[in-house]
Structures are given as structure tokens and as C-alpha cells.
PDB file of C-alpha atoms in Angstrom:
ATOM      1  CA  UNK A  12       0.048   0.084   0.005  1.00 80.00           C
ATOM      2  CA  UNK A  13       1.095   3.442  -0.647  1.00 90.00           C
ATOM      3  CA  UNK A  14       0.081   6.674   1.163  1.00 95.00           C
ATOM      4  CA  UNK A  15       0.858  10.504   1.028  1.00 97.00           C
ATOM      5  CA  UNK A  16       0.493  12.786   4.019  1.00 97.00           C
ATOM      6  CA  UNK A  17       0.232  16.446   3.744  1.00 98.00           C
ATOM      7  CA  UNK A  18      -0.018  17.491   7.492  1.00 96.00           C
ATOM      8  CA  UNK A  19      -0.701  21.150   6.849  1.00 97.00           C
ATOM      9  CA  UNK A  20      -4.263  21.375   5.762  1.00 96.00           C
ATOM     10  CA  UNK A  21      -4.075  25.179   5.404  1.00 97.00           C
ATOM     11  CA  UNK A  22      -1.410  27.969   5.536  1.00 97.00           C
ATOM     12  CA  UNK A  23      -1.889  31.606   5.348  1.00 97.00           C
ATOM     13  CA  UNK A  24       1.054  33.927   4.665  1.00 97.00           C
ATOM     14  CA  UNK A  25       1.520  37.458   3.526  1.00 97.00           C
ATOM     15  CA  UNK A  26       2.658  38.393  -0.010  1.00 97.00           C
ATOM     16  CA  UNK A  27       6.503  38.107  -0.329  1.00 97.00           C
ATOM     17  CA  UNK A  28       6.854  35.682   2.562  1.00 97.00           C
ATOM     18  CA  UNK A  29       8.434  32.230   1.805  1.00 97.00           C
ATOM     19  CA  UNK A  30       6.450  29.190   2.397  1.00 97.00           C
ATOM     20  CA  UNK A  31       7.209  25.527   2.703  1.00 98.00           C
ATOM     21  CA  UNK A  32       4.572  22.732   1.957  1.00 98.00           C
ATOM     22  CA  UNK A  33       5.295  19.553   3.515  1.00 98.00           C
ATOM     23  CA  UNK A  34       4.726  16.175   2.016  1.00 98.00           C
ATOM     24  CA  UNK A  35       5.662  12.618   3.504  1.00 98.00           C
ATOM     25  CA  UNK A  36       5.091   9.523   1.542  1.00 97.00           C
ATOM     26  CA  UNK A  37       4.990   5.701   2.241  1.00 95.00           C
ATOM     27  CA  UNK A  38       5.722   3.025  -0.204  1.00 93.00           C
ATOM     28  CA  UNK A  39       7.395  -0.326  -0.176  1.00 91.00           C
ATOM     29  CA  UNK A  40       8.660   0.142  -3.913  1.00 89.00           C
ATOM     30  CA  UNK A  41      12.123   1.094  -4.507  1.00 88.00           C
ATOM     31  CA  UNK A  42      11.162   2.689  -7.779  1.00 88.00           C
ATOM     32  CA  UNK A  43       8.706   5.303  -7.483  1.00 90.00           C
ATOM     33  CA  UNK A  44       7.707   8.920  -8.688  1.00 91.00           C
ATOM     34  CA  UNK A  45       6.639  11.930  -6.785  1.00 93.00           C
ATOM     35  CA  UNK A  46       4.508  14.776  -8.070  1.00 94.00           C
ATOM     36  CA  UNK A  47       3.234  18.241  -7.128  1.00 96.00           C
ATOM     37  CA  UNK A  48       0.090  19.545  -8.557  1.00 96.00           C
ATOM     38  CA  UNK A  49      -1.577  22.908  -8.101  1.00 96.00           C
ATOM     39  CA  UNK A  50      -5.407  23.426  -7.988  1.00 95.00           C
ATOM     40  CA  UNK A  51      -6.294  26.984  -8.331  1.00 94.00           C
ATOM     41  CA  UNK A  52      -9.697  28.348  -7.255  1.00 91.00           C
ATOM     42  CA  UNK A  53     -11.015  27.465 -11.015  1.00 90.00           C
ATOM     43  CA  UNK A  54     -10.619  23.702 -10.028  1.00 90.00           C
ATOM     44  CA  UNK A  55      -8.272  22.290 -12.522  1.00 92.00           C
ATOM     45  CA  UNK A  56      -5.161  20.277 -11.615  1.00 94.00           C
ATOM     46  CA  UNK A  57      -1.969  21.820 -12.992  1.00 94.00           C
ATOM     47  CA  UNK A  58       1.234  19.628 -13.099  1.00 93.00           C
ATOM     48  CA  UNK A  59       4.161  21.329 -11.405  1.00 94.00           C
ATOM     49  CA  UNK A  60       6.999  18.822 -11.026  1.00 91.00           C
ATOM     50  CA  UNK A  61       7.848  14.979 -11.123  1.00 89.00           C
ATOM     51  CA  UNK A  62      10.608  13.287  -9.228  1.00 89.00           C
ATOM     52  CA  UNK A  63      12.192   9.887  -9.623  1.00 88.00           C
ATOM     53  CA  UNK A  64      13.118   7.830  -6.607  1.00 89.00           C
ATOM     54  CA  UNK A  65      16.634   7.444  -7.826  1.00 87.00           C
ATOM     55  CA  UNK A  66      17.347  11.036  -8.325  1.00 83.00           C
ATOM     56  CA  UNK A  67      17.600  12.898  -5.070  1.00 80.00           C
ATOM     57  CA  UNK A  68      18.761  16.280  -6.591  1.00 80.00           C
ATOM     58  CA  UNK A  69      16.893  19.289  -5.604  1.00 82.00           C
ATOM     59  CA  UNK A  70      15.244  21.355  -8.206  1.00 84.00           C
ATOM     60  CA  UNK A  71      14.604  25.015  -8.599  1.00 85.00           C
ATOM     61  CA  UNK A  72      12.244  26.528 -10.875  1.00 86.00           C
ATOM     62  CA  UNK A  73      11.933  30.273 -10.677  1.00 92.00           C
ATOM     63  CA  UNK A  74      10.376  30.872  -7.291  1.00 94.00           C
ATOM     64  CA  UNK A  75       9.694  27.335  -6.737  1.00 94.00           C
ATOM     65  CA  UNK A  76      11.836  24.743  -5.390  1.00 93.00           C
ATOM     66  CA  UNK A  77      11.575  21.109  -4.201  1.00 93.00           C
ATOM     67  CA  UNK A  78      13.553  19.125  -1.570  1.00 94.00           C
ATOM     68  CA  UNK A  79      13.512  15.617  -1.933  1.00 94.00           C
ATOM     69  CA  UNK A  80      14.969  13.417   0.875  1.00 93.00           C
ATOM     70  CA  UNK A  81      14.650   9.733   0.718  1.00 93.00           C
ATOM     71  CA  UNK A  82      16.109   9.384   4.286  1.00 93.00           C
ATOM     72  CA  UNK A  83      13.072  10.978   5.719  1.00 95.00           C
ATOM     73  CA  UNK A  84      10.533  10.073   2.956  1.00 95.00           C
ATOM     74  CA  UNK A  85       9.769  13.647   2.308  1.00 96.00           C
ATOM     75  CA  UNK A  86       9.385  15.744  -0.806  1.00 96.00           C
ATOM     76  CA  UNK A  87       8.763  19.339   0.280  1.00 96.00           C
ATOM     77  CA  UNK A  88       7.889  22.283  -1.747  1.00 96.00           C
ATOM     78  CA  UNK A  89       8.930  25.926  -1.063  1.00 96.00           C
ATOM     79  CA  UNK A  90       7.549  29.021  -2.679  1.00 96.00           C
ATOM     80  CA  UNK A  91       9.880  31.947  -2.433  1.00 96.00           C
ATOM     81  CA  UNK A  92       8.447  35.491  -2.252  1.00 97.00           C
ATOM     82  CA  UNK A  93       5.010  34.241  -2.484  1.00 97.00           C
ATOM     83  CA  UNK A  94       2.515  36.081  -4.476  1.00 97.00           C
ATOM     84  CA  UNK A  95      -1.359  36.223  -4.388  1.00 96.00           C
ATOM     85  CA  UNK A  96      -1.534  34.324  -7.470  1.00 96.00           C
ATOM     86  CA  UNK A  97       0.173  31.380  -5.624  1.00 97.00           C
ATOM     87  CA  UNK A  98      -3.181  31.085  -3.600  1.00 97.00           C
ATOM     88  CA  UNK A  99      -4.481  27.492  -4.333  1.00 97.00           C
ATOM     89  CA  UNK A 100      -4.686  23.855  -3.120  1.00 96.00           C
ATOM     90  CA  UNK A 101      -1.445  22.049  -3.708  1.00 97.00           C
ATOM     91  CA  UNK A 102      -1.307  18.239  -3.793  1.00 97.00           C
ATOM     92  CA  UNK A 103       1.545  15.972  -3.447  1.00 97.00           C
ATOM     93  CA  UNK A 104       1.226  12.530  -5.283  1.00 96.00           C
ATOM     94  CA  UNK A 105       3.057   9.266  -5.607  1.00 94.00           C
ATOM     95  CA  UNK A 106       3.048   6.498  -8.217  1.00 91.00           C
ATOM     96  CA  UNK A 107       5.103   3.348  -7.578  1.00 85.00           C
ATOM     97  CA  UNK A 108       6.055   0.658  -9.890  1.00 76.00           C
ATOM     98  CA  UNK A 109       4.194  -2.195  -8.160  1.00 74.00           C
ATOM     99  CA  UNK A 110       1.029  -0.253  -7.777  1.00 72.00           C
ATOM    100  CA  UNK A 111       0.486   0.439 -11.517  1.00 72.00           C
ATOM    101  CA  UNK A 112       0.158   3.848 -12.862  1.00 77.00           C
ATOM    102  CA  UNK A 113      -2.257   5.179 -10.332  1.00 88.00           C
ATOM    103  CA  UNK A 114      -1.460   8.389  -8.590  1.00 93.00           C
ATOM    104  CA  UNK A 115      -2.029   8.353  -4.878  1.00 94.00           C
ATOM    105  CA  UNK A 116      -2.824  11.762  -3.706  1.00 96.00           C
ATOM    106  CA  UNK A 117      -2.249  13.473  -0.272  1.00 97.00           C
ATOM    107  CA  UNK A 118      -5.049  15.477   1.181  1.00 96.00           C
ATOM    108  CA  UNK A 119      -3.795  18.654  -0.048  1.00 96.00           C
ATOM    109  CA  UNK A 120      -2.519  22.124   1.544  1.00 97.00           C
ATOM    110  CA  UNK A 121      -4.663  25.018   1.000  1.00 97.00           C
ATOM    111  CA  UNK A 122      -2.298  27.911   0.643  1.00 98.00           C
ATOM    112  CA  UNK A 123      -3.763  31.491   0.987  1.00 97.00           C
ATOM    113  CA  UNK A 124      -1.346  34.480   0.240  1.00 97.00           C
ATOM    114  CA  UNK A 125      -2.702  37.853   1.464  1.00 96.00           C
ATOM    115  CA  UNK A 126      -1.677  40.952  -0.036  1.00 95.00           C
TER     116      UNK A 126
ATOM    117  CA  UNK B  14       0.391  23.470 -25.972  1.00 74.00           C
ATOM    118  CA  UNK B  15      -1.804  20.111 -26.177  1.00 77.00           C
ATOM    119  CA  UNK B  16      -4.194  19.730 -23.313  1.00 91.00           C
ATOM    120  CA  UNK B  17      -6.931  17.242 -22.082  1.00 95.00           C
ATOM    121  CA  UNK B  18     -10.417  18.534 -22.597  1.00 95.00           C
ATOM    122  CA  UNK B  19     -13.556  17.392 -20.741  1.00 96.00           C
ATOM    123  CA  UNK B  20     -17.353  17.795 -21.267  1.00 96.00           C
ATOM    124  CA  UNK B  21     -19.462  18.957 -19.939  1.00 96.00           C
ATOM    125  CA  UNK B  22     -18.064  21.180 -17.422  1.00 95.00           C
ATOM    126  CA  UNK B  23     -21.001  20.658 -15.239  1.00 97.00           C
ATOM    127  CA  UNK B  24     -23.652  18.068 -15.353  1.00 97.00           C
ATOM    128  CA  UNK B  25     -26.727  17.934 -12.998  1.00 97.00           C
ATOM    129  CA  UNK B  26     -28.815  14.553 -12.839  1.00 97.00           C
ATOM    130  CA  UNK B  27     -31.401  12.937 -10.889  1.00 97.00           C
ATOM    131  CA  UNK B  28     -30.560   9.954  -8.779  1.00 97.00           C
ATOM    132  CA  UNK B  29     -30.849   6.694 -10.507  1.00 97.00           C
ATOM    133  CA  UNK B  30     -30.042   8.296 -14.022  1.00 97.00           C
ATOM    134  CA  UNK B  31     -27.232   7.437 -16.236  1.00 97.00           C
ATOM    135  CA  UNK B  32     -24.448   9.860 -17.020  1.00 98.00           C
ATOM    136  CA  UNK B  33     -21.657   9.773 -19.441  1.00 97.00           C
ATOM    137  CA  UNK B  34     -18.579  12.153 -18.935  1.00 98.00           C
ATOM    138  CA  UNK B  35     -16.581  12.704 -21.956  1.00 97.00           C
ATOM    139  CA  UNK B  36     -12.730  13.331 -22.211  1.00 97.00           C
ATOM    140  CA  UNK B  37     -10.395  13.982 -25.252  1.00 96.00           C
ATOM    141  CA  UNK B  38      -6.909  13.018 -23.992  1.00 95.00           C
ATOM    142  CA  UNK B  39      -3.758  14.559 -25.603  1.00 93.00           C
ATOM    143  CA  UNK B  40      -3.381  13.118 -28.961  1.00 89.00           C
ATOM    144  CA  UNK B  41      -0.248  11.012 -28.711  1.00 86.00           C
ATOM    145  CA  UNK B  42      -0.775   9.655 -25.213  1.00 90.00           C
ATOM    146  CA  UNK B  43      -1.558   6.011 -24.761  1.00 88.00           C
ATOM    147  CA  UNK B  44      -2.587   5.780 -20.997  1.00 91.00           C
ATOM    148  CA  UNK B  45      -5.840   7.277 -19.828  1.00 93.00           C
ATOM    149  CA  UNK B  46      -7.340   7.664 -16.273  1.00 95.00           C
ATOM    150  CA  UNK B  47     -10.227   8.802 -14.331  1.00 97.00           C
ATOM    151  CA  UNK B  48     -10.102  10.293 -10.741  1.00 97.00           C
ATOM    152  CA  UNK B  49     -12.671  11.936  -8.770  1.00 97.00           C
ATOM    153  CA  UNK B  50     -12.609  14.478  -6.007  1.00 96.00           C
ATOM    154  CA  UNK B  51     -15.511  14.918  -3.613  1.00 95.00           C
ATOM    155  CA  UNK B  52     -15.872  18.503  -2.686  1.00 91.00           C
ATOM    156  CA  UNK B  53     -12.994  19.535  -0.220  1.00 87.00           C
ATOM    157  CA  UNK B  54     -11.446  16.134  -0.263  1.00 90.00           C
ATOM    158  CA  UNK B  55      -8.433  14.525  -1.823  1.00 91.00           C
ATOM    159  CA  UNK B  56      -8.268  13.329  -5.372  1.00 96.00           C
ATOM    160  CA  UNK B  57      -8.958   9.678  -5.658  1.00 96.00           C
ATOM    161  CA  UNK B  58      -7.961   7.289  -8.354  1.00 95.00           C
ATOM    162  CA  UNK B  59     -10.904   5.377 -10.199  1.00 97.00           C
ATOM    163  CA  UNK B  60      -9.440   3.462 -13.110  1.00 96.00           C
ATOM    164  CA  UNK B  61      -6.536   3.400 -15.806  1.00 93.00           C
ATOM    165  CA  UNK B  62      -6.920   2.287 -19.389  1.00 93.00           C
ATOM    166  CA  UNK B  63      -4.470   1.221 -21.691  1.00 90.00           C
ATOM    167  CA  UNK B  64      -4.642  -0.673 -25.145  1.00 88.00           C
ATOM    168  CA  UNK B  65      -8.441  -0.797 -24.986  1.00 90.00           C
ATOM    169  CA  UNK B  66      -8.825  -2.282 -21.670  1.00 92.00           C
ATOM    170  CA  UNK B  67      -8.546  -1.450 -17.981  1.00 93.00           C
ATOM    171  CA  UNK B  68      -5.216  -1.876 -16.602  1.00 90.00           C
ATOM    172  CA  UNK B  69      -5.890  -0.828 -12.920  1.00 90.00           C
ATOM    173  CA  UNK B  70      -9.140   0.055 -10.921  1.00 93.00           C
ATOM    174  CA  UNK B  71      -9.909   1.051  -7.362  1.00 93.00           C
ATOM    175  CA  UNK B  72     -12.450  -0.155  -4.905  1.00 93.00           C
ATOM    176  CA  UNK B  73     -14.512   2.789  -5.768  1.00 94.00           C
ATOM    177  CA  UNK B  74     -14.728   1.611  -9.495  1.00 95.00           C
ATOM    178  CA  UNK B  75     -17.655  -0.779  -8.991  1.00 93.00           C
ATOM    179  CA  UNK B  76     -20.167  -2.271 -11.418  1.00 93.00           C
ATOM    180  CA  UNK B  77     -22.001   0.792 -11.801  1.00 96.00           C
ATOM    181  CA  UNK B  78     -19.000   2.434 -13.626  1.00 97.00           C
ATOM    182  CA  UNK B  79     -17.574   1.599 -16.859  1.00 97.00           C
ATOM    183  CA  UNK B  80     -15.059   3.204 -19.332  1.00 97.00           C
ATOM    184  CA  UNK B  81     -14.895   3.175 -22.972  1.00 94.00           C
ATOM    185  CA  UNK B  82     -12.806   4.412 -25.810  1.00 92.00           C
ATOM    186  CA  UNK B  83     -15.306   4.743 -28.530  1.00 86.00           C
ATOM    187  CA  UNK B  84     -13.124   6.045 -31.246  1.00 87.00           C
ATOM    188  CA  UNK B  85      -9.690   7.230 -31.634  1.00 78.00           C
ATOM    189  CA  UNK B  86      -9.839  10.397 -29.651  1.00 87.00           C
ATOM    190  CA  UNK B  87     -12.566  10.153 -26.944  1.00 93.00           C
ATOM    191  CA  UNK B  88     -12.534   8.497 -23.614  1.00 96.00           C
ATOM    192  CA  UNK B  89     -15.668   8.096 -21.697  1.00 97.00           C
ATOM    193  CA  UNK B  90     -16.745   7.330 -18.079  1.00 98.00           C
ATOM    194  CA  UNK B  91     -20.348   6.051 -17.605  1.00 97.00           C
ATOM    195  CA  UNK B  92     -22.282   5.898 -14.300  1.00 97.00           C
ATOM    196  CA  UNK B  93     -25.151   3.515 -15.007  1.00 95.00           C
ATOM    197  CA  UNK B  94     -27.409   4.566 -11.896  1.00 94.00           C
ATOM    198  CA  UNK B  95     -26.119   7.661 -10.139  1.00 97.00           C
ATOM    199  CA  UNK B  96     -26.400   8.037  -6.416  1.00 96.00           C
ATOM    200  CA  UNK B  97     -26.180  11.132  -4.191  1.00 97.00           C
ATOM    201  CA  UNK B  98     -22.613  10.029  -3.059  1.00 96.00           C
ATOM    202  CA  UNK B  99     -21.426  10.222  -6.682  1.00 97.00           C
ATOM    203  CA  UNK B 100     -21.595  14.016  -6.753  1.00 97.00           C
ATOM    204  CA  UNK B 101     -18.001  15.070  -7.245  1.00 97.00           C
ATOM    205  CA  UNK B 102     -15.628  16.483  -9.651  1.00 97.00           C
ATOM    206  CA  UNK B 103     -14.359  14.035 -12.056  1.00 98.00           C
ATOM    207  CA  UNK B 104     -11.039  14.484 -13.683  1.00 97.00           C
ATOM    208  CA  UNK B 105      -9.757  12.805 -16.892  1.00 97.00           C
ATOM    209  CA  UNK B 106      -5.963  12.317 -17.345  1.00 95.00           C
ATOM    210  CA  UNK B 107      -3.566  11.084 -19.747  1.00 93.00           C
ATOM    211  CA  UNK B 108       0.101  10.068 -20.058  1.00 90.00           C
ATOM    212  CA  UNK B 109       2.450   9.475 -22.834  1.00 86.00           C
ATOM    213  CA  UNK B 110       3.866   6.363 -21.367  1.00 74.00           C
ATOM    214  CA  UNK B 111       3.562   4.073 -18.268  1.00 61.00           C
ATOM    215  CA  UNK B 112       5.372   3.927 -15.106  1.00 55.00           C
ATOM    216  CA  UNK B 113       8.634   2.593 -16.799  1.00 51.00           C
ATOM    217  CA  UNK B 114       9.397   6.025 -18.188  1.00 52.00           C
ATOM    218  CA  UNK B 115       7.979   9.495 -17.682  1.00 57.00           C
ATOM    219  CA  UNK B 116       4.363   8.916 -16.521  1.00 74.00           C
ATOM    220  CA  UNK B 117       3.483  12.407 -16.031  1.00 87.00           C
ATOM    221  CA  UNK B 118      -0.267  12.453 -16.097  1.00 91.00           C
ATOM    222  CA  UNK B 119      -1.869  15.605 -17.508  1.00 92.00           C
ATOM    223  CA  UNK B 120      -5.365  16.348 -16.127  1.00 95.00           C
ATOM    224  CA  UNK B 121      -8.337  17.892 -17.932  1.00 95.00           C
ATOM    225  CA  UNK B 122     -10.378  20.727 -16.231  1.00 95.00           C
ATOM    226  CA  UNK B 123     -12.838  18.392 -14.793  1.00 96.00           C
ATOM    227  CA  UNK B 124     -16.564  17.832 -14.902  1.00 97.00           C
ATOM    228  CA  UNK B 125     -18.495  18.759 -11.831  1.00 97.00           C
ATOM    229  CA  UNK B 126     -21.343  16.097 -11.497  1.00 98.00           C
ATOM    230  CA  UNK B 127     -24.188  17.078  -9.220  1.00 97.00           C
ATOM    231  CA  UNK B 128     -26.684  14.205  -8.321  1.00 97.00           C
ATOM    232  CA  UNK B 129     -30.105  15.513  -6.853  1.00 96.00           C
TER     233      UNK B 129
END
């Protein structure tokens, strides 16, 4: 069985603050993929990043960065200098080789960025 | 940029009625999926489809659900006899390859199903 936990259900920050969204996962597979998706108020799911289990390099894309640590089974997401447009629900998800192609989602973190 | 499309955006139906949700996956993708999200809750996997057959399905995907690829572009989810608890946002997704490679699933905008 696989599981994704996003302990923070809701975070509120003021614009320009940095914010980190936590994600902890469980899987017995040694080959797996981790994802972050953004769900803005309009409701669609927007792909942000994919990480392979054998690649622990951190990644930065503009104001977004991701910290993958296998030792703690975590895949955290940091937004630097947050903006109001970052307000959304963010989902962490996992797919593992022996679980087929299905994505297992965490419960999501609602991020509210206030001006 | 290619994207997954879904119709209708919102469907209202009476309990016990059949509904068909439609999706057009990204054209060169081979794997198709349906997920649902009950309001305010997490996104849950329903079913995956490859090579004209179901490859995985969850416990939610019981006998009242079915999927079909009726032609080269559409991918449908049918709910035979809707229940109140089927009210949710239904997302279609597609990916170019399976887990062995990239397996990034791209999602459509969703169909909000309301069962009265």
C-alpha cells in the first residue's frame, strides 16, 4: 500500500513571504515517482513537477523549489517570495512501480497568500 | 500546447439516471485515467486504461462504472445509476507512457457532477 500525507491542511502567509509545503510518503517500492500539482480556485489540476526515486537532486524553477529526501521520505515544496496568484490547493502525489500507474494523492494543503 | 479536454464542465442529474462524462486525451498519449474529487477532499483514483482495456481500478470503481474508448479520440466514463454520493468533480488524465518511463499525468479541467 502507498500513502501520502500532507500534514498542513491550510497555510496563510502575507505576500513576499517564503512558504514551505510538507509532503511525507510511504511506499514499499524502490522505484517510484513523486509529483506536485496545483489546484487554483478555478478547479483544474496543474502539473508542477515530477521526481524519480533514484534522483535526489533538488530542483529550482523560478520561485519554486523542491527538496527530496529519501532518508525521511519527504518531498517538500517551497515557494519563495509568495504572490497572491500562488493562492491554491497544492497536492503531493505518488506513483509506484508495483502499484500500477495510479497516482495516490495527499489530502492537499490550501495556501492563502494575502496582499 | 496540447491539453486534455472534458465535457460537460457541469452536469446535473437525478438520482438513478445514467450519465456519461467525456474526455479527449492528449493526442499522442496512450494511457488514460479517471479520478474523482468529492468537494473539499483529496483526489482519488478510479481507473486506468491502456490498449483498449482496464489496467487498474480502485475499490470505488464498482459495477456501476464503466469506461470506453469509442473512437480514436474520446475516452468516456459512464455511471449507470447515479447515487447522491457520486456527486464530485471527475477528472480525466492522460500520460504518454507508463510507469517505466515518464508517466506524468496531465489532467483535464474536470466535470462537476451534481446528483439530486
